[in-house]
Structures are given as structure tokens and as C-alpha cells.
Coordinates of C-alpha atoms in Angstrom, one line a residue:
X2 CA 10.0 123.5 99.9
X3 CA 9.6 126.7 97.9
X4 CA 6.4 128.3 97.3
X5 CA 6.2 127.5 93.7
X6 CA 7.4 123.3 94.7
X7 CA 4.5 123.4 96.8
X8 CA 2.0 124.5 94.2
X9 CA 3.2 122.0 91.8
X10 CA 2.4 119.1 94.2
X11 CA -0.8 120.9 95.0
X12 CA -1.6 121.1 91.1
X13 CA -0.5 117.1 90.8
X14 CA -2.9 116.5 94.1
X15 CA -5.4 117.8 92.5
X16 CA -5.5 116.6 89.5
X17 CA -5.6 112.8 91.7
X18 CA -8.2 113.8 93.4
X19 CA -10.0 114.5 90.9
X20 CA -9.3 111.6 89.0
X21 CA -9.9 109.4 92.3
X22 CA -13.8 111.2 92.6
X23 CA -15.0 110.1 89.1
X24 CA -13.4 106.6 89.8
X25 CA -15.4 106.8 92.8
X26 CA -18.4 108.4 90.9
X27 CA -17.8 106.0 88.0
X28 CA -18.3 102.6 90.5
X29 CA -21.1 103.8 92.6
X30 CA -23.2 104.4 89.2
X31 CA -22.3 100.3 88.9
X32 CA -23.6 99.6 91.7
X33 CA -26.5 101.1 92.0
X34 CA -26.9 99.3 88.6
X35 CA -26.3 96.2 90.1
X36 CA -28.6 97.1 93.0
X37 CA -31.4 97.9 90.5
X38 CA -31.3 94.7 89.4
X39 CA -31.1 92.8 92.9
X40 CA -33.9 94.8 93.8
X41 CA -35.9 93.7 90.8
X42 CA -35.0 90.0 91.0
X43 CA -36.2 90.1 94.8
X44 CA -39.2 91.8 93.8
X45 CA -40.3 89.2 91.5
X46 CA -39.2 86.2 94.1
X47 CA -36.5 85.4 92.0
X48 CA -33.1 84.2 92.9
X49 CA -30.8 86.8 93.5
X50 CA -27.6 86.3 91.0
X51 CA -25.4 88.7 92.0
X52 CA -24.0 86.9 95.6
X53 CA -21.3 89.2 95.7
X54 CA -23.0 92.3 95.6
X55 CA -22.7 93.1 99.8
X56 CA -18.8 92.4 99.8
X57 CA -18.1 94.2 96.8
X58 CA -19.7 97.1 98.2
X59 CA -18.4 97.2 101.3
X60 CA -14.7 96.7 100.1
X61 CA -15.3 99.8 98.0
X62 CA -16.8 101.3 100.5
X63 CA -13.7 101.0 102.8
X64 CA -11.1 101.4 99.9
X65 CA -13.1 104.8 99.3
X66 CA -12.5 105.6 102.9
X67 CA -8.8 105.2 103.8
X68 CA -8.2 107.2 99.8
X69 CA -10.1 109.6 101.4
X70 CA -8.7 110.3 104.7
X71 CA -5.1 109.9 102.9
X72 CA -5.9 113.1 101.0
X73 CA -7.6 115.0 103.8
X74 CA -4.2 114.5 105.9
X75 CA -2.4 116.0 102.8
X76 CA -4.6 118.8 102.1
X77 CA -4.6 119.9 105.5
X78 CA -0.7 120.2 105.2
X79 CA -0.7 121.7 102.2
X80 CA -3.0 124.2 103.0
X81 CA -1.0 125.3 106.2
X82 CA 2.4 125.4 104.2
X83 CA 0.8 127.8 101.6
X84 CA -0.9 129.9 103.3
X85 CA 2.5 130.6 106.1
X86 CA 4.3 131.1 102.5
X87 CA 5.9 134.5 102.1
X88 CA 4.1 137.2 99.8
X89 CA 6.9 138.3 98.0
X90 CA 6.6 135.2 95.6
X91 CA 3.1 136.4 94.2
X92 CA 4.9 137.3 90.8
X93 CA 6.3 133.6 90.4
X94 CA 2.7 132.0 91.4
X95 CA 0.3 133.8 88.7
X96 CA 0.4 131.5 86.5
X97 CA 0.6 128.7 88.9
X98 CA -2.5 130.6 90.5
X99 CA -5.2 130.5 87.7
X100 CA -4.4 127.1 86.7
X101 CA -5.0 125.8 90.1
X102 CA -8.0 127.7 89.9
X103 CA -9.2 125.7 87.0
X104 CA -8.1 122.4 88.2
X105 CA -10.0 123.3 91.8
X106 CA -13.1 123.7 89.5
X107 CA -12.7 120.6 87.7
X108 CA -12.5 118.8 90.9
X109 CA -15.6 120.6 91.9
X110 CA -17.3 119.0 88.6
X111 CA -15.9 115.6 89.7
X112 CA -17.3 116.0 93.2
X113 CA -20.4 116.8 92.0
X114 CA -21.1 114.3 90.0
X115 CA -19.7 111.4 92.3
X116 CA -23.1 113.2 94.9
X117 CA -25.2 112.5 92.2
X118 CA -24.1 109.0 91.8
X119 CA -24.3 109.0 95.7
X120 CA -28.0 110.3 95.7
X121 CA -28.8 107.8 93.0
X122 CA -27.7 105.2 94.7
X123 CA -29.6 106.0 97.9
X124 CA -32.5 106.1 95.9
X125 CA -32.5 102.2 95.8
X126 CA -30.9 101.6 98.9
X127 CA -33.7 102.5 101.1
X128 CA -35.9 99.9 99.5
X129 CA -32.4 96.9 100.2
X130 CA -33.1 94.9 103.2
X131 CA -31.0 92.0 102.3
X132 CA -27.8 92.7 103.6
X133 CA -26.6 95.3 105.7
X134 CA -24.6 97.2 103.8
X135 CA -22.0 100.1 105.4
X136 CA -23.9 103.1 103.3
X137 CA -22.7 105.2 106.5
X138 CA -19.2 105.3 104.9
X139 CA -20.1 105.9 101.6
X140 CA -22.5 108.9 103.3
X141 CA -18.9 110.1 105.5
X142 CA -16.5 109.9 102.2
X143 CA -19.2 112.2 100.3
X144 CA -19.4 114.4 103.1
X145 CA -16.2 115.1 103.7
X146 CA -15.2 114.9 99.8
X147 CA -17.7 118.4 99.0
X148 CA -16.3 119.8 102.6
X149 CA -12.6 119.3 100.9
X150 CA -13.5 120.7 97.7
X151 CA -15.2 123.6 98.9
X152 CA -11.7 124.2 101.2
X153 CA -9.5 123.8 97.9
X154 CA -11.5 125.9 95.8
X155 CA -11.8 129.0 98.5
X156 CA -8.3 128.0 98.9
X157 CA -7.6 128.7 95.1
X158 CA -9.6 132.2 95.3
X159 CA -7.6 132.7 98.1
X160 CA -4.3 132.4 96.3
X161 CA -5.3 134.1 92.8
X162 CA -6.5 137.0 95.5
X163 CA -2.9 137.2 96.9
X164 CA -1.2 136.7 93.3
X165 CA -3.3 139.7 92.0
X166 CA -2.7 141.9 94.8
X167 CA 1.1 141.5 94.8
X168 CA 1.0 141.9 91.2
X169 CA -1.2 145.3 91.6
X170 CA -4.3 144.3 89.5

């Protein structure tokens, strides 16, 4: 696959990843909704209403997992094919370059706010003790999402680096 191939899937990857972390971000907010409100009912000795609440979470949980290592397996392929790529292509890649840039940096946004959502949630967890629930995954996925995002945005410095010097700016 040709330099400029490769960075077009990259840009694509991206973009999913991206849209995958504010998915991620966007249901974790639910449920610590939904946990707020479990808490409050057991706190009151009321019936909890929300029975489903444990196996919900721990099917996201999982789900959020195996999307997660999928795109660790990819990124660590693509960012061994790009960076063995030949230098003489740095003239085709500018553009390529500063719009992976921006993309790497709206991924960083994304990833950001699904750790909010994360230390929201743990805000309320601490204080569940009616179900075990497997927050140790949601704690690994969050983990190893920032670690990926700082890799593909040094990754994208990286490239606009190489791009500029080719070019002689």
C-alpha cells in the first residue's frame, strides 16, 4: 500500500475512533445517570427500578473492550507501516499531514471528554455496593484509550515534521 493509501485509512481510522470515544463517552454519562438514581432509591430504602442496570454495564463494559483492543492492533500496524515509509513522498503527504493533524486533535477532544464521563462516573461508583460491577475494564479501556491518543497525535507531529522537512519549510 502506498504512502498516501495508508494515510487515507489512517484519516478514516480516525475519524472512527473518534466517533467510537464520544459513543463511549455519550453511554457512560447514562449510566452514571442511571447510577445516580440507584444510588438515590437505595438511599431512601426504596426499591431499586432499574434491575438491569449491572448487566447493562457490564456488556458495555466488554463491548467497549474488544472495540478497543481491535483498534490498538490496527494502530500499532499502521504506525509501523508509516513510519518504515520512504521520505521521498513528503510532497504528496502535506496536505494529507495537517489534516491528520486536526483529526488526531479531535480525537484528543473525544478522548477527553469520554475521561470526564469516566471520572464522573467513579464519582458514584465508589458509594455502589450492590452489584459488582467490572469498573476495572471500563478503568483499562480509558487507560489505554489516552495512551493511543497521545501515540497518534505525537504520531501526527511526527509526520507534519517529516512533510515540512522534505518540503524545506
Amino acid at each position: 500500500m502506498s504512502q498516501t493509501g495508508l494515510l487515507d485509512n489512517i484519516l478514516t481510522q480516525t475519524e472512527t475512533l473518534r466517533t467510537m470515544t464520544l459513543q463511549a463517552a455519550h453511554n457512560l454519562r447514562d449510566f452514571s445517570r442511571r447510577l445516580e438514581l440507584i444510588l438515590s432509591q437505595d438511599h431512601k430504602n426504596m426499591a431499586v427500578r432499574d434491575t438491569a442496570f449491572a448487566e447493562e454495564f457490564s456488556s458495555f463494559c466488554t463491548a467497549l473492550r474488544q472495540e478497543t483492543d481491535a483498534k490498538m492492533d490496527y494502530w500499532q500496524q499502521a504506525r509501523a507501516q508509516l513510519r518504515s515509509g520512504p521520505d521521498k513522498d513528503g510532497y504528496e503527504l502535506g496536505l494529507a499531514a495537517k489534516s491528520f493533524v486536526s483529526r488526531a486533535k479531535a480525537l484528543s477532544k473525544a478522548t477527553d471528554e469520554f475521561t470526564t464521563a469516566y471520572d464522573y462516573f467513579n464519582r458514584f461508583y465508589k458509594n455502589y455496593t450492590l452489584a459488582k460491577l467490572p469498573v476495572w475494564l471500563l478503568t483499562a479501556c480509558c487507560d489505554d484509550l489516552n495512551n493511543l491518543t497521545g501515540k497518534i497525535l505525537f504520531l501526527s507531529r511526527e509526520l507534519t515534521k517529516k512533510t515540512e522537512r522534505i518540503r524545506g519549510y
